[in-house]
Amino acid sequence: GAVVSQHPSRVICKSGTSVKIECRSLDFQATTMFWYRQFPKKSLMLMATSNEGSKATYEQGVEKDKFLINHASLTLSTLTVTSAHPEDSSFYICSAGGTGGISNQPQHFGDGTRLSIL
Amino acid sequence: QKEVEQNSGPLSVPEGAIASLNCTYSDRVSQSFFWYRQYSGKSPELIMSIYSNGDKEDGRFTAQLNKASQYVSLLIRDSQPSDSATYLCAVNELTGGGNKLTFGTGTQLKVEL
């Protein structure tokens, strides 16, 4: 099946640090990738849709200047949490679907990044 | 606001029994439906996808879809302790570049020895 690689798996850093998370599709091209956030015992909350070669589409309430998304190639999207604070501590998960156009292909998830801001 | 509803559980079943997980959705135009399994501290893993009315079987798992009732379910036969996890129902919203999924809150399944 499709493989999505996410790195790093865990980050612990001081308040004010910016943290970059990478999401790679290893065996398929992904024109669209998705970034989710999950709090303990809660479901996934979609933060933004990352579009290759264009600006990301952010969900309502998600600060685009806080969570910078770059999708520079068909296999790589990055999420940068800028000037992170303790309230940004969460489990961040990326996913990738099929290639461009209307698709019924399921999304496959990376292993997630657990971010802890001290 | 598109919604996907699941009973949060926990749903407890004895080992070897059938576990039945249910999900309803509000968007009538949804065409693709997915069940993901998520172990504690891990990311979701795709279990089943279903696109047309009826049943779809894969090993011990059977997904059932009824678009008229806006209802999708997952049956797990011969439940094992390793099936203990949270099961997320996801429904698609088609965008120009792919699927945008709306997730339910998940049902926690506990398979007891």
PDB file of C-alpha atoms in Angstrom:
ATOM      1  CA  GLY A   1       0.000   0.000   0.000  1.00  0.00           C
ATOM      2  CA  ALA A   2       0.880   3.663  -0.200  1.00  0.00           C
ATOM      3  CA  VAL A   3       3.578   4.801   2.180  1.00  0.00           C
ATOM      4  CA  VAL A   4       3.736   8.220   3.767  1.00  0.00           C
ATOM      5  CA  SER A   5       6.784   9.117   5.806  1.00  0.00           C
ATOM      6  CA  GLN A   6       6.690  11.818   8.460  1.00  0.00           C
ATOM      7  CA  HIS A   7       9.697  13.219  10.287  1.00  0.00           C
ATOM      8  CA  PRO A   8      10.538  13.835  13.064  1.00  0.00           C
ATOM      9  CA  SER A   9       8.425  11.527  15.188  1.00  0.00           C
ATOM     10  CA  ARG A  10       8.956  13.521  18.353  1.00  0.00           C
ATOM     11  CA  VAL A  11      10.099  17.034  19.162  1.00  0.00           C
ATOM     12  CA  ILE A  12      10.678  18.587  22.559  1.00  0.00           C
ATOM     13  CA  CYS A  13      11.768  22.202  22.518  1.00  0.00           C
ATOM     14  CA  LYS A  14      11.623  25.499  24.337  1.00  0.00           C
ATOM     15  CA  SER A  15       8.882  28.056  23.937  1.00  0.00           C
ATOM     16  CA  GLY A  16       9.585  30.450  21.070  1.00  0.00           C
ATOM     17  CA  THR A  17      11.288  27.863  18.881  1.00  0.00           C
ATOM     18  CA  SER A  18      10.091  27.229  15.330  1.00  0.00           C
ATOM     19  CA  VAL A  19       9.644  23.577  14.425  1.00  0.00           C
ATOM     20  CA  LYS A  20       9.542  22.092  10.922  1.00  0.00           C
ATOM     21  CA  ILE A  21       7.778  18.801  10.214  1.00  0.00           C
ATOM     22  CA  GLU A  22       8.256  16.965   6.926  1.00  0.00           C
ATOM     23  CA  CYS A  23       5.790  14.723   5.154  1.00  0.00           C
ATOM     24  CA  ARG A  24       6.874  12.622   2.196  1.00  0.00           C
ATOM     25  CA  SER A  25       4.960  10.318  -0.100  1.00  0.00           C
ATOM     26  CA  LEU A  26       7.417   7.533  -0.836  1.00  0.00           C
ATOM     27  CA  ASP A  27       5.834   5.535  -3.642  1.00  0.00           C
ATOM     28  CA  PHE A  28       3.336   7.853  -5.283  1.00  0.00           C
ATOM     29  CA  GLN A  29       2.934  11.460  -6.312  1.00  0.00           C
ATOM     30  CA  ALA A  30       0.720  13.560  -4.099  1.00  0.00           C
ATOM     31  CA  THR A  31      -0.584  16.821  -5.496  1.00  0.00           C
ATOM     32  CA  THR A  32      -2.544  17.200  -2.292  1.00  0.00           C
ATOM     33  CA  MET A  33      -1.484  16.504   1.259  1.00  0.00           C
ATOM     34  CA  PHE A  34      -3.349  17.198   4.452  1.00  0.00           C
ATOM     35  CA  TRP A  35      -2.197  18.307   7.884  1.00  0.00           C
ATOM     36  CA  TYR A  36      -4.123  17.307  10.988  1.00  0.00           C
ATOM     37  CA  ARG A  37      -3.816  18.014  14.663  1.00  0.00           C
ATOM     38  CA  GLN A  38      -5.031  15.682  17.378  1.00  0.00           C
ATOM     39  CA  PHE A  39      -5.393  16.362  21.086  1.00  0.00           C
ATOM     40  CA  PRO A  40      -5.483  13.473  23.585  1.00  0.00           C
ATOM     41  CA  LYS A  41      -8.639  11.368  23.319  1.00  0.00           C
ATOM     42  CA  LYS A  42      -9.993  13.612  20.574  1.00  0.00           C
ATOM     43  CA  SER A  43     -10.496  13.028  16.888  1.00  0.00           C
ATOM     44  CA  LEU A  44      -8.386  14.411  14.086  1.00  0.00           C
ATOM     45  CA  MET A  45      -8.867  18.062  13.274  1.00  0.00           C
ATOM     46  CA  LEU A  46      -7.977  19.107   9.753  1.00  0.00           C
ATOM     47  CA  MET A  47      -5.720  22.143   9.842  1.00  0.00           C
ATOM     48  CA  ALA A  48      -5.001  22.721   6.194  1.00  0.00           C
ATOM     49  CA  THR A  49      -4.870  21.244   2.730  1.00  0.00           C
ATOM     50  CA  SER A  50      -1.451  21.479   1.138  1.00  0.00           C
ATOM     51  CA  ASN A  51      -1.471  21.935  -2.636  1.00  0.00           C
ATOM     52  CA  GLU A  52       1.626  21.312  -4.713  1.00  0.00           C
ATOM     53  CA  GLY A  53       2.819  24.509  -6.355  1.00  0.00           C
ATOM     54  CA  SER A  54       0.212  26.770  -4.796  1.00  0.00           C
ATOM     55  CA  LYS A  55      -0.869  28.181  -1.461  1.00  0.00           C
ATOM     56  CA  ALA A  56      -2.293  25.946   1.200  1.00  0.00           C
ATOM     57  CA  THR A  57      -5.961  26.126   2.096  1.00  0.00           C
ATOM     58  CA  TYR A  58      -6.432  26.622   5.812  1.00  0.00           C
ATOM     59  CA  GLU A  59      -9.462  25.576   7.825  1.00  0.00           C
ATOM     60  CA  GLN A  60     -11.409  28.160   9.742  1.00  0.00           C
ATOM     61  CA  GLY A  61      -9.675  29.193  12.943  1.00  0.00           C
ATOM     62  CA  VAL A  62      -6.205  27.995  11.912  1.00  0.00           C
ATOM     63  CA  GLU A  63      -3.629  30.788  11.773  1.00  0.00           C
ATOM     64  CA  LYS A  64      -1.763  30.609   8.481  1.00  0.00           C
ATOM     65  CA  ASP A  65       1.063  32.780   9.781  1.00  0.00           C
ATOM     66  CA  LYS A  66       1.474  30.441  12.736  1.00  0.00           C
ATOM     67  CA  PHE A  67       1.395  27.220  10.768  1.00  0.00           C
ATOM     68  CA  LEU A  68       3.374  27.695   7.568  1.00  0.00           C
ATOM     69  CA  ILE A  69       2.872  25.074   4.899  1.00  0.00           C
ATOM     70  CA  ASN A  70       5.069  24.524   1.877  1.00  0.00           C
ATOM     71  CA  HIS A  71       4.401  21.918  -0.807  1.00  0.00           C
ATOM     72  CA  ALA A  72       7.271  22.422  -3.199  1.00  0.00           C
ATOM     73  CA  SER A  73       7.233  19.034  -4.913  1.00  0.00           C
ATOM     74  CA  LEU A  74       4.867  16.159  -5.621  1.00  0.00           C
ATOM     75  CA  THR A  75       6.403  14.131  -2.810  1.00  0.00           C
ATOM     76  CA  LEU A  76       7.105  16.624  -0.027  1.00  0.00           C
ATOM     77  CA  SER A  77       5.051  18.948   2.139  1.00  0.00           C
ATOM     78  CA  THR A  78       6.347  20.715   5.226  1.00  0.00           C
ATOM     79  CA  LEU A  79       4.556  22.250   8.191  1.00  0.00           C
ATOM     80  CA  THR A  80       6.432  24.821  10.235  1.00  0.00           C
ATOM     81  CA  VAL A  81       5.057  25.770  13.618  1.00  0.00           C
ATOM     82  CA  THR A  82       6.467  29.237  14.115  1.00  0.00           C
ATOM     83  CA  SER A  83       7.366  30.606  17.548  1.00  0.00           C
ATOM     84  CA  ALA A  84       5.784  27.602  19.222  1.00  0.00           C
ATOM     85  CA  HIS A  85       4.202  27.925  22.641  1.00  0.00           C
ATOM     86  CA  PRO A  86       2.991  25.298  25.117  1.00  0.00           C
ATOM     87  CA  GLU A  87      -0.547  25.471  23.734  1.00  0.00           C
ATOM     88  CA  ASP A  88       0.836  24.285  20.386  1.00  0.00           C
ATOM     89  CA  SER A  89       1.839  20.991  21.991  1.00  0.00           C
ATOM     90  CA  SER A  90      -0.095  18.289  20.177  1.00  0.00           C
ATOM     91  CA  PHE A  91       0.102  15.303  17.858  1.00  0.00           C
ATOM     92  CA  TYR A  92       0.499  16.500  14.269  1.00  0.00           C
ATOM     93  CA  ILE A  93      -0.267  14.049  11.488  1.00  0.00           C
ATOM     94  CA  CYS A  94       0.021  14.406   7.734  1.00  0.00           C
ATOM     95  CA  SER A  95      -1.733  12.390   5.084  1.00  0.00           C
ATOM     96  CA  ALA A  96      -1.603  12.067   1.337  1.00  0.00           C
ATOM     97  CA  GLY A  97      -4.219  10.976  -1.139  1.00  0.00           C
ATOM     98  CA  GLY A  98      -4.133  10.115  -4.790  1.00  0.00           C
ATOM     99  CA  THR A  99      -2.934  12.152  -7.713  1.00  0.00           C
ATOM    100  CA  GLY A 100      -4.679  15.182  -9.098  1.00  0.00           C
ATOM    101  CA  GLY A 101      -8.273  15.285 -10.207  1.00  0.00           C
ATOM    102  CA  ILE A 102     -11.316  13.871  -8.522  1.00  0.00           C
ATOM    103  CA  SER A 103     -10.250  10.743  -6.753  1.00  0.00           C
ATOM    104  CA  ASN A 104     -11.782   8.171  -4.467  1.00  0.00           C
ATOM    105  CA  GLN A 105      -8.432   6.972  -3.297  1.00  0.00           C
ATOM    106  CA  PRO A 106      -8.146   6.852   0.475  1.00  0.00           C
ATOM    107  CA  GLN A 107      -5.756   8.984   2.420  1.00  0.00           C
ATOM    108  CA  HIS A 108      -2.751   7.326   3.952  1.00  0.00           C
ATOM    109  CA  PHE A 109      -1.249   8.771   7.097  1.00  0.00           C
ATOM    110  CA  GLY A 110       2.273   9.393   8.237  1.00  0.00           C
ATOM    111  CA  ASP A 111       3.313   8.130  11.664  1.00  0.00           C
ATOM    112  CA  GLY A 112       2.708  11.534  13.231  1.00  0.00           C
ATOM    113  CA  THR A 113       4.871  14.005  15.124  1.00  0.00           C
ATOM    114  CA  ARG A 114       4.414  14.493  18.830  1.00  0.00           C
ATOM    115  CA  LEU A 115       5.328  18.081  19.609  1.00  0.00           C
ATOM    116  CA  SER A 116       5.995  19.132  23.194  1.00  0.00           C
ATOM    117  CA  ILE A 117       6.753  22.766  23.927  1.00  0.00           C
ATOM    118  CA  LEU A 118       8.246  23.441  27.339  1.00  0.00           C
TER     119      LEU A 118
ATOM    120  CA  GLN B   1     -21.518  21.934   8.582  1.00  0.00           C
ATOM    121  CA  LYS B   2     -20.841  18.415   7.454  1.00  0.00           C
ATOM    122  CA  GLU B   3     -20.965  15.981  10.362  1.00  0.00           C
ATOM    123  CA  VAL B   4     -19.952  12.422  11.003  1.00  0.00           C
ATOM    124  CA  GLU B   5     -21.361  10.865  14.148  1.00  0.00           C
ATOM    125  CA  GLN B   6     -20.045   7.890  16.080  1.00  0.00           C
ATOM    126  CA  ASN B   7     -20.737   6.511  19.518  1.00  0.00           C
ATOM    127  CA  SER B   8     -17.580   7.185  21.513  1.00  0.00           C
ATOM    128  CA  GLY B   9     -17.909   3.985  23.544  1.00  0.00           C
ATOM    129  CA  PRO B  10     -16.085   2.228  24.955  1.00  0.00           C
ATOM    130  CA  LEU B  11     -17.605  -0.780  23.242  1.00  0.00           C
ATOM    131  CA  SER B  12     -16.596  -3.922  25.078  1.00  0.00           C
ATOM    132  CA  VAL B  13     -16.876  -7.333  23.446  1.00  0.00           C
ATOM    133  CA  PRO B  14     -15.515 -10.711  24.500  1.00  0.00           C
ATOM    134  CA  GLU B  15     -12.763 -12.345  22.481  1.00  0.00           C
ATOM    135  CA  GLY B  16     -14.190 -14.241  19.522  1.00  0.00           C
ATOM    136  CA  ALA B  17     -17.388 -12.188  19.351  1.00  0.00           C
ATOM    137  CA  ILE B  18     -18.542  -9.871  16.573  1.00  0.00           C
ATOM    138  CA  ALA B  19     -17.909  -6.174  17.158  1.00  0.00           C
ATOM    139  CA  SER B  20     -20.307  -3.800  15.408  1.00  0.00           C
ATOM    140  CA  LEU B  21     -19.275  -0.189  14.932  1.00  0.00           C
ATOM    141  CA  ASN B  22     -21.696   2.368  13.547  1.00  0.00           C
ATOM    142  CA  CYS B  23     -21.432   5.735  11.862  1.00  0.00           C
ATOM    143  CA  THR B  24     -23.911   8.223  10.423  1.00  0.00           C
ATOM    144  CA  TYR B  25     -23.137  11.169   8.203  1.00  0.00           C
ATOM    145  CA  SER B  26     -24.996  14.304   7.223  1.00  0.00           C
ATOM    146  CA  ASP B  27     -23.743  15.103   3.708  1.00  0.00           C
ATOM    147  CA  ARG B  28     -25.952  13.294   1.188  1.00  0.00           C
ATOM    148  CA  VAL B  29     -23.528  13.809  -1.710  1.00  0.00           C
ATOM    149  CA  SER B  30     -20.671  11.958  -0.029  1.00  0.00           C
ATOM    150  CA  GLN B  31     -19.416   9.129  -2.200  1.00  0.00           C
ATOM    151  CA  SER B  32     -16.472   7.599  -0.376  1.00  0.00           C
ATOM    152  CA  PHE B  33     -16.373   6.152   3.101  1.00  0.00           C
ATOM    153  CA  PHE B  34     -13.447   4.872   5.106  1.00  0.00           C
ATOM    154  CA  TRP B  35     -12.751   3.116   8.355  1.00  0.00           C
ATOM    155  CA  TYR B  36      -9.452   3.771  10.099  1.00  0.00           C
ATOM    156  CA  ARG B  37      -8.029   2.057  13.156  1.00  0.00           C
ATOM    157  CA  GLN B  38      -5.951   4.088  15.582  1.00  0.00           C
ATOM    158  CA  TYR B  39      -3.963   2.602  18.400  1.00  0.00           C
ATOM    159  CA  SER B  40      -3.186   4.847  21.347  1.00  0.00           C
ATOM    160  CA  GLY B  41      -0.338   7.211  20.509  1.00  0.00           C
ATOM    161  CA  LYS B  42      -0.213   6.120  16.869  1.00  0.00           C
ATOM    162  CA  SER B  43      -1.528   7.552  13.620  1.00  0.00           C
ATOM    163  CA  PRO B  44      -4.638   6.165  11.874  1.00  0.00           C
ATOM    164  CA  GLU B  45      -4.320   3.084   9.708  1.00  0.00           C
ATOM    165  CA  LEU B  46      -6.733   2.394   6.846  1.00  0.00           C
ATOM    166  CA  ILE B  47      -8.871  -0.691   7.452  1.00  0.00           C
ATOM    167  CA  MET B  48     -11.602  -0.511   4.837  1.00  0.00           C
ATOM    168  CA  SER B  49     -12.948   1.700   2.094  1.00  0.00           C
ATOM    169  CA  ILE B  50     -16.433   1.422   0.630  1.00  0.00           C
ATOM    170  CA  TYR B  51     -18.053   3.351  -2.173  1.00  0.00           C
ATOM    171  CA  SER B  52     -21.339   1.647  -3.092  1.00  0.00           C
ATOM    172  CA  ASN B  53     -24.340   0.384  -1.185  1.00  0.00           C
ATOM    173  CA  GLY B  54     -24.112  -3.069   0.324  1.00  0.00           C
ATOM    174  CA  ASP B  55     -21.430  -5.071   2.027  1.00  0.00           C
ATOM    175  CA  LYS B  56     -17.715  -5.273   1.389  1.00  0.00           C
ATOM    176  CA  GLU B  57     -15.699  -7.980   3.064  1.00  0.00           C
ATOM    177  CA  ASP B  58     -11.966  -8.163   3.693  1.00  0.00           C
ATOM    178  CA  GLY B  59     -10.830 -10.949   5.979  1.00  0.00           C
ATOM    179  CA  ARG B  60     -12.467 -10.523   9.380  1.00  0.00           C
ATOM    180  CA  PHE B  61     -13.737  -7.060   8.478  1.00  0.00           C
ATOM    181  CA  THR B  62     -17.008  -6.211   6.720  1.00  0.00           C
ATOM    182  CA  ALA B  63     -18.025  -2.674   5.862  1.00  0.00           C
ATOM    183  CA  GLN B  64     -21.688  -1.953   5.203  1.00  0.00           C
ATOM    184  CA  LEU B  65     -23.022   1.135   3.461  1.00  0.00           C
ATOM    185  CA  ASN B  66     -26.584   2.408   3.166  1.00  0.00           C
ATOM    186  CA  LYS B  67     -26.611   5.760   1.397  1.00  0.00           C
ATOM    187  CA  ALA B  68     -30.390   6.185   1.701  1.00  0.00           C
ATOM    188  CA  SER B  69     -30.073   6.032   5.475  1.00  0.00           C
ATOM    189  CA  GLN B  70     -26.694   7.807   5.447  1.00  0.00           C
ATOM    190  CA  TYR B  71     -25.255   5.027   7.509  1.00  0.00           C
ATOM    191  CA  VAL B  72     -22.012   3.089   7.352  1.00  0.00           C
ATOM    192  CA  SER B  73     -20.885   0.337   9.688  1.00  0.00           C
ATOM    193  CA  LEU B  74     -17.924  -1.905  10.337  1.00  0.00           C
ATOM    194  CA  LEU B  75     -18.230  -5.471  11.579  1.00  0.00           C
ATOM    195  CA  ILE B  76     -15.246  -7.266  13.044  1.00  0.00           C
ATOM    196  CA  ARG B  77     -15.681 -11.019  13.276  1.00  0.00           C
ATOM    197  CA  ASP B  78     -13.780 -13.228  15.709  1.00  0.00           C
ATOM    198  CA  SER B  79     -12.611 -10.168  17.640  1.00  0.00           C
ATOM    199  CA  GLN B  80      -9.110 -10.391  19.055  1.00  0.00           C
ATOM    200  CA  PRO B  81      -7.468  -8.411  21.875  1.00  0.00           C
ATOM    201  CA  SER B  82      -5.231  -6.865  19.211  1.00  0.00           C
ATOM    202  CA  ASP B  83      -8.364  -5.287  17.696  1.00  0.00           C
ATOM    203  CA  SER B  84      -8.662  -3.100  20.787  1.00  0.00           C
ATOM    204  CA  ALA B  85      -8.242   0.420  19.427  1.00  0.00           C
ATOM    205  CA  THR B  86     -10.219   3.484  18.417  1.00  0.00           C
ATOM    206  CA  TYR B  87     -12.027   3.138  15.099  1.00  0.00           C
ATOM    207  CA  LEU B  88     -12.534   6.295  13.099  1.00  0.00           C
ATOM    208  CA  CYS B  89     -15.205   6.666  10.460  1.00  0.00           C
ATOM    209  CA  ALA B  90     -14.291   9.104   7.693  1.00  0.00           C
ATOM    210  CA  VAL B  91     -16.415  10.524   4.905  1.00  0.00           C
ATOM    211  CA  ASN B  92     -15.057  12.317   1.886  1.00  0.00           C
ATOM    212  CA  GLU B  93     -15.702  15.782   0.567  1.00  0.00           C
ATOM    213  CA  LEU B  94     -14.343  15.927  -2.934  1.00  0.00           C
ATOM    214  CA  THR B  95     -12.009  18.799  -3.709  1.00  0.00           C
ATOM    215  CA  GLY B  96     -10.257  19.634  -6.945  1.00  0.00           C
ATOM    216  CA  GLY B  97      -7.139  17.765  -5.943  1.00  0.00           C
ATOM    217  CA  GLY B  98      -8.409  14.820  -3.930  1.00  0.00           C
ATOM    218  CA  ASN B  99     -10.345  13.784  -0.886  1.00  0.00           C
ATOM    219  CA  LYS B 100     -10.937  16.052   2.068  1.00  0.00           C
ATOM    220  CA  LEU B 101     -12.045  13.811   4.875  1.00  0.00           C
ATOM    221  CA  THR B 102     -14.410  14.556   7.710  1.00  0.00           C
ATOM    222  CA  PHE B 103     -13.765  12.276  10.668  1.00  0.00           C
ATOM    223  CA  GLY B 104     -16.068  11.098  13.372  1.00  0.00           C
ATOM    224  CA  THR B 105     -14.899  11.295  16.954  1.00  0.00           C
ATOM    225  CA  GLY B 106     -14.125   7.596  16.944  1.00  0.00           C
ATOM    226  CA  THR B 107     -15.418   4.564  18.822  1.00  0.00           C
ATOM    227  CA  GLN B 108     -13.146   2.946  21.352  1.00  0.00           C
ATOM    228  CA  LEU B 109     -13.282  -0.842  21.103  1.00  0.00           C
ATOM    229  CA  LYS B 110     -12.119  -3.098  23.907  1.00  0.00           C
ATOM    230  CA  VAL B 111     -11.855  -6.812  23.245  1.00  0.00           C
ATOM    231  CA  GLU B 112     -11.721  -8.646  26.527  1.00  0.00           C
ATOM    232  CA  LEU B 113     -10.154 -12.025  27.197  1.00  0.00           C
TER     233      LEU B 113
END
